[in-house]
PDB file of C-alpha atoms and ligand atoms in Angstrom:
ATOM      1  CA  UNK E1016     117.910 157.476  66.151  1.00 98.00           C
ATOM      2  CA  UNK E1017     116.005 157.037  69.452  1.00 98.00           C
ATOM      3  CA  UNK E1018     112.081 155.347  69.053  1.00 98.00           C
ATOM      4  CA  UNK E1019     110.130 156.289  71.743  1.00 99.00           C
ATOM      5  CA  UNK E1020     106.176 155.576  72.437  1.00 98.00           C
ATOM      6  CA  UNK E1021     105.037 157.415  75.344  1.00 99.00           C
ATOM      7  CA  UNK E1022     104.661 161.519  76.330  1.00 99.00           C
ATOM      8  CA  UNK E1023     107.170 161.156  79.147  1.00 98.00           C
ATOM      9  CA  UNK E1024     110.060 159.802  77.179  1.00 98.00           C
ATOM     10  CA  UNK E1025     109.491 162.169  74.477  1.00 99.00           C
ATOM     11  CA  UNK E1026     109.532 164.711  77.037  1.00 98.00           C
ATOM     12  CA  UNK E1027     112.884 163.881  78.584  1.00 98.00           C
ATOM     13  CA  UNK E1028     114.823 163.503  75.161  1.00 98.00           C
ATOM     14  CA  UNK E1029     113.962 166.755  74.205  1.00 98.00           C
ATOM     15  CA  UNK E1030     114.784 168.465  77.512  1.00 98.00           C
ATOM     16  CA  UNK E1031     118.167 166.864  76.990  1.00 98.00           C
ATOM     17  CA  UNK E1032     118.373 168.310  73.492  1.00 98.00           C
ATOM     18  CA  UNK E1033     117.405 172.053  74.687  1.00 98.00           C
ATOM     19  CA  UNK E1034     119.701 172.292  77.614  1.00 98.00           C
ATOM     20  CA  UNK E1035     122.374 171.475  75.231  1.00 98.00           C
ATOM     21  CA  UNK E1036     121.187 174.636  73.757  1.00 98.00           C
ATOM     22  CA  UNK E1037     120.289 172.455  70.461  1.00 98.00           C
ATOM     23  CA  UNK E1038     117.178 174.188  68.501  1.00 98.00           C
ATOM     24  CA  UNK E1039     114.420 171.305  68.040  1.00 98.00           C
ATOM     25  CA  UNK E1040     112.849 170.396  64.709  1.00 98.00           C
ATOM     26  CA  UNK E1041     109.561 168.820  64.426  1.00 99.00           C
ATOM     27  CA  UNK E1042     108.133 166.658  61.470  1.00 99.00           C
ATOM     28  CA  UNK E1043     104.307 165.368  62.138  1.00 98.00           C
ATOM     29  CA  UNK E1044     104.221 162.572  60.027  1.00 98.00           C
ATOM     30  CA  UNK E1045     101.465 159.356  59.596  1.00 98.00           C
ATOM     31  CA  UNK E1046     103.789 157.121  58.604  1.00 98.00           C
ATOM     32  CA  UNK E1047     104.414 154.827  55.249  1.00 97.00           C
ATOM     33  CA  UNK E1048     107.346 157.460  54.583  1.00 98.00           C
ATOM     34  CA  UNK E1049     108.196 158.237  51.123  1.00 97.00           C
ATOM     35  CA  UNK E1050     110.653 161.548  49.516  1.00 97.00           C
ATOM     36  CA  UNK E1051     108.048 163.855  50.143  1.00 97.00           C
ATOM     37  CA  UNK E1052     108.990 163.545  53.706  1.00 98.00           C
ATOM     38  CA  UNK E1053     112.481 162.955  53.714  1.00 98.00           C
ATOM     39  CA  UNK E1054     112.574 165.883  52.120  1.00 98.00           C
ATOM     40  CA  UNK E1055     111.093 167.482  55.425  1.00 98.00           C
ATOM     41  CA  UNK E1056     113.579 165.937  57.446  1.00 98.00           C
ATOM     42  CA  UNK E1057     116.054 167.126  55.211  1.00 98.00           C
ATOM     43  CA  UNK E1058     114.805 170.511  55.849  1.00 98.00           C
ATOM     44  CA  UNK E1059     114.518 170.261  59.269  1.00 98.00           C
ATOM     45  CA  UNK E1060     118.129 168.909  59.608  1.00 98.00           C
ATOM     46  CA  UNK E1061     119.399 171.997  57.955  1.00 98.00           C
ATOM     47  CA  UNK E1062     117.290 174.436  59.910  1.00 98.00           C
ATOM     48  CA  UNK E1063     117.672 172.708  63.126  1.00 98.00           C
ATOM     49  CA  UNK E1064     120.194 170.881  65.437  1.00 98.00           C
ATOM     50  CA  UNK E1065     117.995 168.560  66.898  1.00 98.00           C
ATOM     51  CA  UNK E1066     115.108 166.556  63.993  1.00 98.00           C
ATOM     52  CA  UNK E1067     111.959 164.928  65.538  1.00 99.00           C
ATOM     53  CA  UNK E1068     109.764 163.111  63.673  1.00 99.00           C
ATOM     54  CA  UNK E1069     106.065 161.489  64.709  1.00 99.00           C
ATOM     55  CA  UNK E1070     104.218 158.583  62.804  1.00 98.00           C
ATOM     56  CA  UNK E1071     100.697 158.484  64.389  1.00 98.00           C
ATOM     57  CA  UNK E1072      97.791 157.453  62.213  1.00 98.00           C
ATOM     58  CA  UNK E1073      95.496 159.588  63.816  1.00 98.00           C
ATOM     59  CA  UNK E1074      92.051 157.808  63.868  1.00 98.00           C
ATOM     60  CA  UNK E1075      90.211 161.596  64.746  1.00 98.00           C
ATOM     61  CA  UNK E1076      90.643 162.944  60.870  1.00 98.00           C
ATOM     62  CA  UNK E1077      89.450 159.908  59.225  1.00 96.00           C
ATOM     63  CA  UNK E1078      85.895 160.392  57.998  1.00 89.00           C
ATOM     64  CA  UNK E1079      85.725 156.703  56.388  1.00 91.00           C
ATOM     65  CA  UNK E1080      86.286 153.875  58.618  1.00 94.00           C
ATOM     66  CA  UNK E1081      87.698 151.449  55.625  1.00 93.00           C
ATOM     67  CA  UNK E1082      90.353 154.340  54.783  1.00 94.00           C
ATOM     68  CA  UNK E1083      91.501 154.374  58.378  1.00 96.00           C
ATOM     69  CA  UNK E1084      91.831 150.299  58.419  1.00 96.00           C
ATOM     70  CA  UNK E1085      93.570 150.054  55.298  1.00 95.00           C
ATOM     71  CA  UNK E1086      95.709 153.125  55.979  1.00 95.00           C
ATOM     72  CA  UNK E1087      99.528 151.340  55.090  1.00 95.00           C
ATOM     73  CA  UNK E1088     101.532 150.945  58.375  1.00 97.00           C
ATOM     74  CA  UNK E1089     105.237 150.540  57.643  1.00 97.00           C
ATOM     75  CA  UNK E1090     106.924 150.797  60.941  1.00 98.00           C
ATOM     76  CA  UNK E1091     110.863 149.218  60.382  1.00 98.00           C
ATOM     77  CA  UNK E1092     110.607 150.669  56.460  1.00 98.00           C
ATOM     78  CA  UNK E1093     110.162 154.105  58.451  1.00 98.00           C
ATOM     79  CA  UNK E1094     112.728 153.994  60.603  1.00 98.00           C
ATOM     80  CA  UNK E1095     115.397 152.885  58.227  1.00 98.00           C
ATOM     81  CA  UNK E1096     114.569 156.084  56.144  1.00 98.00           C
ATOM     82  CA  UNK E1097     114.899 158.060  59.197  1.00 98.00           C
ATOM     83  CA  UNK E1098     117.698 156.858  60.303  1.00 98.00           C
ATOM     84  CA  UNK E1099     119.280 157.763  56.771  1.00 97.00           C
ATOM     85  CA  UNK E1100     118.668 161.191  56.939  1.00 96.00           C
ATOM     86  CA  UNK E1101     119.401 162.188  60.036  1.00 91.00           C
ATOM     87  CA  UNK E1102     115.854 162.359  62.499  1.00 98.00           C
ATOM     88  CA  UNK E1103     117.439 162.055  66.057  1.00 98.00           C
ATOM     89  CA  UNK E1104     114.209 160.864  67.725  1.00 99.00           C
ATOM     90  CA  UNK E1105     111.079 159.046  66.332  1.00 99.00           C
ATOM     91  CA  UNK E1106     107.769 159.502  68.488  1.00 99.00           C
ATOM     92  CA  UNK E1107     105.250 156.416  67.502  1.00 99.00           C
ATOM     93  CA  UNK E1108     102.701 157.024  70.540  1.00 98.00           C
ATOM     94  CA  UNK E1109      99.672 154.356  70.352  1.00 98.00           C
ATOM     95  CA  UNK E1110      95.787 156.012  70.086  1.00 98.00           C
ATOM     96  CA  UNK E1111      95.445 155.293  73.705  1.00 98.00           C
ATOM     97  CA  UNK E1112      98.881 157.011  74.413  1.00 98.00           C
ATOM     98  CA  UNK E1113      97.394 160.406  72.313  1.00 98.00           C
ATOM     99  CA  UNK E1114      93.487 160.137  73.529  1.00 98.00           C
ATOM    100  CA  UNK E1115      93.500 158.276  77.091  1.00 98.00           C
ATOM    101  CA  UNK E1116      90.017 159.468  77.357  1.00 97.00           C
ATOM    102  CA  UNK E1117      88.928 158.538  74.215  1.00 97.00           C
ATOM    103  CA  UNK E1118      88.641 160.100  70.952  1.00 96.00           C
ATOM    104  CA  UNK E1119      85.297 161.062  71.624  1.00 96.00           C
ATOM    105  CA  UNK E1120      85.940 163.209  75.052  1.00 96.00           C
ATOM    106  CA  UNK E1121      89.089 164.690  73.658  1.00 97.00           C
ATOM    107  CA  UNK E1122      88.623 168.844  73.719  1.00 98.00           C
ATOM    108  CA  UNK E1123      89.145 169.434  70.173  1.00 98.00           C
ATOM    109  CA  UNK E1124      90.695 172.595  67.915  1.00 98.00           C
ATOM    110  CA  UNK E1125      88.374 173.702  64.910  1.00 98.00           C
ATOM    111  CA  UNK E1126      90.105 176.710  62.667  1.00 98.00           C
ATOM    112  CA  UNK E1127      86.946 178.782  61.383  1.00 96.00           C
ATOM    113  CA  UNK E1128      86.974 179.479  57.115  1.00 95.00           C
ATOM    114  CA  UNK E1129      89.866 178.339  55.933  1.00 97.00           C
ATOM    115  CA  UNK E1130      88.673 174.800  56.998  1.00 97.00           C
ATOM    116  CA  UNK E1131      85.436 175.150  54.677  1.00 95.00           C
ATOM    117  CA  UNK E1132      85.269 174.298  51.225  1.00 97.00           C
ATOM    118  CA  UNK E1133      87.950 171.990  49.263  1.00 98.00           C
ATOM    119  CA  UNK E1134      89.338 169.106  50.979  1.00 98.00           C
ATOM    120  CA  UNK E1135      87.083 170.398  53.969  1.00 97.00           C
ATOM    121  CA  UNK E1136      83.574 169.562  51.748  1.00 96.00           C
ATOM    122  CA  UNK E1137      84.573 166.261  50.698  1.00 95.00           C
ATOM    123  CA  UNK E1138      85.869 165.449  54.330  1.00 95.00           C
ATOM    124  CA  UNK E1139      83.683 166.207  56.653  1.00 95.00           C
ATOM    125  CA  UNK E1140      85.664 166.710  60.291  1.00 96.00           C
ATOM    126  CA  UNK E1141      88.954 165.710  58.962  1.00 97.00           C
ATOM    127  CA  UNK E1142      90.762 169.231  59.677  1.00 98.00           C
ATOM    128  CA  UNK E1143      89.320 169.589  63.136  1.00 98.00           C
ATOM    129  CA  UNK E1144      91.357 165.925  63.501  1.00 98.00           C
ATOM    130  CA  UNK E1145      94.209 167.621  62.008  1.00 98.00           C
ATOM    131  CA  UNK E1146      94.251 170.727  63.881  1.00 98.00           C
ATOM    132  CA  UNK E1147      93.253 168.777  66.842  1.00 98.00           C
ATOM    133  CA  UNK E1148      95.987 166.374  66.766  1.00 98.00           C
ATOM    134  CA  UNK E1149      98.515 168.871  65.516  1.00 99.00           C
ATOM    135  CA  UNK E1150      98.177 170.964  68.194  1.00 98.00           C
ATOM    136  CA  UNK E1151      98.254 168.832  70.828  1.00 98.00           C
ATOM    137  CA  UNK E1152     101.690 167.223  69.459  1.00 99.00           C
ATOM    138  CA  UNK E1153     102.990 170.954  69.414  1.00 99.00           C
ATOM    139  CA  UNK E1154     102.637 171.156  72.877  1.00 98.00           C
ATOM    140  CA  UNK E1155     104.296 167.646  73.551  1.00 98.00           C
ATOM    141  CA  UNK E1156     107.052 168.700  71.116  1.00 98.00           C
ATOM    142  CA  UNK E1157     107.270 172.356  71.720  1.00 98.00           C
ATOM    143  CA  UNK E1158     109.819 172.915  68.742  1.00 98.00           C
ATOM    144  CA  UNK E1159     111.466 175.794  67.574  1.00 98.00           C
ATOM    145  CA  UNK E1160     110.021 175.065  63.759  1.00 98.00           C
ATOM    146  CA  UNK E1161     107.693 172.278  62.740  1.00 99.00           C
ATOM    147  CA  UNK E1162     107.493 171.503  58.904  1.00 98.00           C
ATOM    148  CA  UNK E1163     104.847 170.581  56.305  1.00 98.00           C
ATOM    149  CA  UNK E1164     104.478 169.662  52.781  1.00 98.00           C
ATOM    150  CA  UNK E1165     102.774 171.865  50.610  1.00 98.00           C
ATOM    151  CA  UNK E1166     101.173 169.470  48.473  1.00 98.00           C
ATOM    152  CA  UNK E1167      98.529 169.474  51.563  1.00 98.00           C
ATOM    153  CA  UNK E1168      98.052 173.264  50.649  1.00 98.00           C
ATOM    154  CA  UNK E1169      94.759 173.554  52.742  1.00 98.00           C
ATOM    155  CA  UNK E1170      96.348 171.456  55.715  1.00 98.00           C
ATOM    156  CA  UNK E1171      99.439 173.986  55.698  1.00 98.00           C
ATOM    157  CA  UNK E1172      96.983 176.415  55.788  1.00 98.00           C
ATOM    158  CA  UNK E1173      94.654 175.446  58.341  1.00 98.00           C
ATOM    159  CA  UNK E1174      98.330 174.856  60.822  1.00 98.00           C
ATOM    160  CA  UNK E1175      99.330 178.094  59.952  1.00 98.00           C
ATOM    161  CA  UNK E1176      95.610 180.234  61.156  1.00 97.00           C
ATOM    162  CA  UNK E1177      95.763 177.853  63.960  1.00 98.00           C
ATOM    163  CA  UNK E1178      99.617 178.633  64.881  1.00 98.00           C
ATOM    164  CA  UNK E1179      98.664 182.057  64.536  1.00 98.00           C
ATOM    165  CA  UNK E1180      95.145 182.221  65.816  1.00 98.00           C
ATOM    166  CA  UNK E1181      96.996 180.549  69.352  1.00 98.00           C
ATOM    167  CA  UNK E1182     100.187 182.997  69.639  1.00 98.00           C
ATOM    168  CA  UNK E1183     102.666 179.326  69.501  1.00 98.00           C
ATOM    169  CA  UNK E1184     105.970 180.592  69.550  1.00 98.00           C
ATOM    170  CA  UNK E1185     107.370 178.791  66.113  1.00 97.00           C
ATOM    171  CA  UNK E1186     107.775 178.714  62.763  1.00 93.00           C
ATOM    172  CA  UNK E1187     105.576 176.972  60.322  1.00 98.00           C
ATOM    173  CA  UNK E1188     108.287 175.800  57.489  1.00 98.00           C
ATOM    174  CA  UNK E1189     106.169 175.184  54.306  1.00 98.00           C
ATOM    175  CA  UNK E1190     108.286 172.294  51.725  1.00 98.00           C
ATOM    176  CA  UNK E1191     107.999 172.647  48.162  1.00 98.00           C
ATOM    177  CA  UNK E1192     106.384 169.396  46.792  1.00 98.00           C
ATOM    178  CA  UNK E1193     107.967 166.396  45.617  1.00 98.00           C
ATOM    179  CA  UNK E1194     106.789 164.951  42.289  1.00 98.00           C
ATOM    180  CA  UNK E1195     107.271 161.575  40.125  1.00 98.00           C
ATOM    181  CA  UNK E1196     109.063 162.152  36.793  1.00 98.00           C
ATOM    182  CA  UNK E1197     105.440 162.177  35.810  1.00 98.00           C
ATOM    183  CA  UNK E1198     104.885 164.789  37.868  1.00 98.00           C
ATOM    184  CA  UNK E1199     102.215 163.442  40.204  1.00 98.00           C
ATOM    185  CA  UNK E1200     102.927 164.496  43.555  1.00 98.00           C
ATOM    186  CA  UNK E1201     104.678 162.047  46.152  1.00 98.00           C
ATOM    187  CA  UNK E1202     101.799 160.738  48.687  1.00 97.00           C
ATOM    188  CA  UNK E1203     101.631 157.423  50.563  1.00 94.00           C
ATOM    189  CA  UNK E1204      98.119 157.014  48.573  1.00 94.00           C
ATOM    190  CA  UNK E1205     100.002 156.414  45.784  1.00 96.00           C
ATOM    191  CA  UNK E1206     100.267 152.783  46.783  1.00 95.00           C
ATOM    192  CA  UNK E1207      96.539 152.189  46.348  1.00 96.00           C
ATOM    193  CA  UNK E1208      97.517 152.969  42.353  1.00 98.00           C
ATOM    194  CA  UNK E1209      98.441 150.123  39.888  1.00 98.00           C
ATOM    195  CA  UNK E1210     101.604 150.773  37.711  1.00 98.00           C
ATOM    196  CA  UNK E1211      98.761 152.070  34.549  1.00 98.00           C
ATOM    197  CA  UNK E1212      96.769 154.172  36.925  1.00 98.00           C
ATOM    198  CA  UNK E1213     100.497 155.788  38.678  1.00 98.00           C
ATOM    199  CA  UNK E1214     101.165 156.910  34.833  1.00 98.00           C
ATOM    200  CA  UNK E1215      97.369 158.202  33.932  1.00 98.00           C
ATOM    201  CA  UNK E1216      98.037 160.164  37.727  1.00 98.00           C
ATOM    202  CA  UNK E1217     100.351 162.332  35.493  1.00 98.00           C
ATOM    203  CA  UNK E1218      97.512 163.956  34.522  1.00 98.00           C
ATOM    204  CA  UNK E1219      96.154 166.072  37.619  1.00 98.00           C
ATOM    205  CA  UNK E1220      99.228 167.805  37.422  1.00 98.00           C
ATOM    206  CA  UNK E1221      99.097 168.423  33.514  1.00 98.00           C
ATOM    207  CA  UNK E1222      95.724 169.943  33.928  1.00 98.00           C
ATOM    208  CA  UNK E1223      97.284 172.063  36.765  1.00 98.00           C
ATOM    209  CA  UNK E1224      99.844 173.277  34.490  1.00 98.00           C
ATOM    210  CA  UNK E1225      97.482 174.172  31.641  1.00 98.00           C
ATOM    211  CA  UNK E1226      94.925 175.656  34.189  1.00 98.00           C
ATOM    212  CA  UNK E1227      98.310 178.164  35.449  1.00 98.00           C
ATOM    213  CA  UNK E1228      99.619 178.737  31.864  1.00 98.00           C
ATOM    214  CA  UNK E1229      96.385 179.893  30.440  1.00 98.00           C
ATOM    215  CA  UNK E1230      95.888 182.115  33.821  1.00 98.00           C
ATOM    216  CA  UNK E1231      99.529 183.222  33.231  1.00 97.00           C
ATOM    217  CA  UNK E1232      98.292 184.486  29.715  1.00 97.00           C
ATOM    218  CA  UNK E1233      95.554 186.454  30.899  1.00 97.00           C
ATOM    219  CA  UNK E1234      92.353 183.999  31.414  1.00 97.00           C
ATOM    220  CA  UNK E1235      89.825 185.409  33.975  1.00 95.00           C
ATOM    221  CA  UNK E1236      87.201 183.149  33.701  1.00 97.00           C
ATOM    222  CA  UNK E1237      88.388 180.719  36.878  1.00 98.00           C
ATOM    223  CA  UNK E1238      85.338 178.520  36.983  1.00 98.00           C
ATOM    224  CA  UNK E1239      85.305 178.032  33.062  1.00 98.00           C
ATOM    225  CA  UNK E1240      89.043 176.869  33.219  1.00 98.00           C
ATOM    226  CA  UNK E1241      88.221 174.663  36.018  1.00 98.00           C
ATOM    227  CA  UNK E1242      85.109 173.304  34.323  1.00 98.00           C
ATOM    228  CA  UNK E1243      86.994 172.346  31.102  1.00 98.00           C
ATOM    229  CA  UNK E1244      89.797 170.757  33.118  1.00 98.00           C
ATOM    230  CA  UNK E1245      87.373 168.139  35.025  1.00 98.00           C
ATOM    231  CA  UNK E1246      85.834 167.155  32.152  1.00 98.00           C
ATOM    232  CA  UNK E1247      89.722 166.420  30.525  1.00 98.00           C
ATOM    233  CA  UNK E1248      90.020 164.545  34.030  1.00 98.00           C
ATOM    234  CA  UNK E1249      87.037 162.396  33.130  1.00 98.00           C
ATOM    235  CA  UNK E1250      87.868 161.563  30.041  1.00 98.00           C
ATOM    236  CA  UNK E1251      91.268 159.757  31.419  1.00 98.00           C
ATOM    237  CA  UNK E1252      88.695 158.120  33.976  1.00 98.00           C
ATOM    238  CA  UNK E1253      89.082 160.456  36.991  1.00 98.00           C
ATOM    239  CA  UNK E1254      86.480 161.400  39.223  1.00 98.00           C
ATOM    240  CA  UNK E1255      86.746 164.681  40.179  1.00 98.00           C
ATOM    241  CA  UNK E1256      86.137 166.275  43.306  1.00 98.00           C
ATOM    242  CA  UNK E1257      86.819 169.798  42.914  1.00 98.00           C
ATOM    243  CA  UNK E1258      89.310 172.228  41.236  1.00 98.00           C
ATOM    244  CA  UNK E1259      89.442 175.734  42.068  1.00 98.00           C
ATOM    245  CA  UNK E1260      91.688 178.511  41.837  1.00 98.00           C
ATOM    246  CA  UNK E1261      91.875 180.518  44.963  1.00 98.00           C
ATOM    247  CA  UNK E1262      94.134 183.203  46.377  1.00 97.00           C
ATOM    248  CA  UNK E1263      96.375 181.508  47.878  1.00 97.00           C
ATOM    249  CA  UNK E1264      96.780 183.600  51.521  1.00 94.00           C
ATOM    250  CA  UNK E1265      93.584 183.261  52.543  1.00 93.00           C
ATOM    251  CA  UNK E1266      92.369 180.435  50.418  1.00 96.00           C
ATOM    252  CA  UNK E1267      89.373 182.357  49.503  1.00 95.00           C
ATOM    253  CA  UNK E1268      87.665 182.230  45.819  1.00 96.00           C
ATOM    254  CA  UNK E1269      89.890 184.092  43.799  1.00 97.00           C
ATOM    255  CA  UNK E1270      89.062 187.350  42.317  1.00 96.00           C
ATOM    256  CA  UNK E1271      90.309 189.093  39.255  1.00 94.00           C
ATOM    257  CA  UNK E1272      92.387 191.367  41.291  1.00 95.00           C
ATOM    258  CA  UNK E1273      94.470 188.897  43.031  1.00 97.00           C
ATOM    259  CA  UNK E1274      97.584 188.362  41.793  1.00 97.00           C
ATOM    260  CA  UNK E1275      98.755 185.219  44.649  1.00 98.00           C
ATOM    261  CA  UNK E1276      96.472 182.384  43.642  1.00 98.00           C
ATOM    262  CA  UNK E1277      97.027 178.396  44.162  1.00 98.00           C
ATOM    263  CA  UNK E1278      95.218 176.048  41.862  1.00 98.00           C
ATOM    264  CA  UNK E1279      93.863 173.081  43.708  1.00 98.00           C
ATOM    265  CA  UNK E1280      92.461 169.964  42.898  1.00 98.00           C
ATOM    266  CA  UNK E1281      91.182 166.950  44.191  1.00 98.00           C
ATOM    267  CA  UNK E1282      89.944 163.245  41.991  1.00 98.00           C
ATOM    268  CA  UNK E1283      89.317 159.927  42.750  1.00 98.00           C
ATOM    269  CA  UNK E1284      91.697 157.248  40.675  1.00 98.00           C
ATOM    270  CA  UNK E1285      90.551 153.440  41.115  1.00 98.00           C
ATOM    271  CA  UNK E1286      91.130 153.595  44.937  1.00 96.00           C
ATOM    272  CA  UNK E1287      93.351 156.542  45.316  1.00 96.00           C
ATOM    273  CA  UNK E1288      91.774 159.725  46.411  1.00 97.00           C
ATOM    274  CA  UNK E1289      94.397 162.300  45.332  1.00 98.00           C
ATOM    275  CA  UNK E1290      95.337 166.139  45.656  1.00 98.00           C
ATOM    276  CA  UNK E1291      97.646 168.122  44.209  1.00 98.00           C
ATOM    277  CA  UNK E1292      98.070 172.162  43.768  1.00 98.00           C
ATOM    278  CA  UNK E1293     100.215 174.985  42.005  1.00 98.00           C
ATOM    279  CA  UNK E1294     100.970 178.378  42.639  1.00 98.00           C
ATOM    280  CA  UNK E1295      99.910 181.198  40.260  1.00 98.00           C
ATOM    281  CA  UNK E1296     101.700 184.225  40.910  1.00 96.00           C
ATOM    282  CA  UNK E1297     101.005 187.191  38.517  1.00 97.00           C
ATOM    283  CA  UNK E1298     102.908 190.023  40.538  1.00 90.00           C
ATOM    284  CA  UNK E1299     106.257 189.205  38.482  1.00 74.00           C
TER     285      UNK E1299
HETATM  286  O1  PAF J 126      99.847 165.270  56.706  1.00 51.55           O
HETATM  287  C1  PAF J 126      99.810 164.336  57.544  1.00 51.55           C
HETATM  288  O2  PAF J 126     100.523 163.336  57.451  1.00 51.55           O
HETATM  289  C2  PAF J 126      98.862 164.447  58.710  1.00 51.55           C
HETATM  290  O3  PAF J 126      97.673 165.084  58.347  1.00 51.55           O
HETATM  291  C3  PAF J 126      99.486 165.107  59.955  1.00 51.55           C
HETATM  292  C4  PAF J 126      99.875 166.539  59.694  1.00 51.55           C
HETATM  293  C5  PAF J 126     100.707 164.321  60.393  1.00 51.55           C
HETATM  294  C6  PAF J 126      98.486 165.106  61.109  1.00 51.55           C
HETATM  295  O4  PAF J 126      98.077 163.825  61.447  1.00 51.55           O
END
């Protein structure tokens, strides 16, 4: 596996890739790489001939200053894993390689309503950085599929309207979520959590579960579901932020009728802020 830092030698390794007629892979990553992405590249090697993967802690979708600086940078760890499964080139481009204007005169992407609400409350900005930075690494990369965990439901999401909303010419492969034995869901935040608080994590996803089983069994009454579930999340010492069940296309409130929903939810943990979702589907 090839590291490369700059535009222009990304450029010319995939060039060489596509005129050996090899269909190109693309994994946006920021780094500190743990099974949730591997599993991505392990995707993308199946799907594709060709895997590239970026690590680029993009400073535009931090909204807090202190979570940008202590943001875990794990460069050599990264490659290794890489290496191991298979990613062909690695694209680690500094901020002034990405913004040489600077962040603040970079023409940014905003994706209208499904950006609102959820993770987009909490965070003010932070999807405008995502879509912004996505998008302009989709045009460096220009791959045939690009792929994205869905444990970041409303990220997939936003990529998705955007990919759409801008006719790119690509599939947006969404990857199953990878989970502890606990079943908290693989994310480099995890690391802020000490071994006590990684169990007690368990719990978002146990609430998730009870939240879909009782929906499964005929509940209607979203909000009082989600209501009883942040107040279990309390009691273990969470902070909420939000849970909500929405319909999971258009990641509106849900309605009685819908029969595609996601339940999503968001709590702080002694310095972790972590979010986690499941699917609710009631057409079977
Ligand atoms: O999910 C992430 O790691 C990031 O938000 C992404 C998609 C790489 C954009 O910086």
């Amino acid at each position: 596996m090839k590291t490369v830092e700059t535009i222009a030698e990304l450029q010319a390794e995939i060039r060489a890739a596509r005129a050996e007629g090899k269909r190109i892979g693309f994994v946006p990553t920021m780094g500190n790489l743990h099974e949730g992405h591997m599993i991505l590249v392990d995707q993308a090697s199946e799907e594709c001939d060709y895997v590239v993967a970026s690590i680029f802690i993009n400073p535009l979708q931090f909204n807090d200053i202190d979570d940008l600086g202590r943001y875990p940078r794990t460069l050599a760890a990264d490659q290794e894993h890489l290496r191991d499964r298979d990613c062909d080139l690695l694209f680690f481009p500094s901020v002034d390689e990405m913004y040489p204007h600077g962040q603040e005169a970079q023409t940014t992407v905003s994706v209208p309503v499904v950006s609102e609400g959820l993770c987009g409350d909490s965070r003010p900005g932070h999807f405008d950085g995502v879509a912004t930075v996505v998008s302009k690494l989709f045009h460096m990369v220009q791959p045939d599929a690009a792929f994205f965990g869905e444990k970041d439901f409303q990220q997939l999401a936003v990529i998705r309207k955007m990919v759409g909303d801008l006719n790119l010419p690509f599939d947006v492969v969404g990857v199953p979520t990878c989970r502890e034995e606990n079943g908290l869901a693989m994310s480099s935040r995890n690391n802020y959590l000490t071994a006590e608080e990684k169990d007690n994590a368990g719990n978002i996803y146990r609430v998730l579960n009870e939240i879909r089983n009782k929906i499964e069994n005929g509940a209607k009454d979203f909000a009082e579901l989600c209501v009883l579930a942040k107040q279990e999340l309390v009691t273990h010492g969470f902070q909420p932020d939000y849970i909500e069940v929405r319909e999971a296309n258009t990641l509106k409130p849900a309605t009685e009728d819908d029969t595609d929903l996601v339940v999503l939810a968001a709590a702080i943990l002694g310095k972790a802020r972590l979010i986690d979702n499941l699917r609710v589907n009631l057409s079977k």
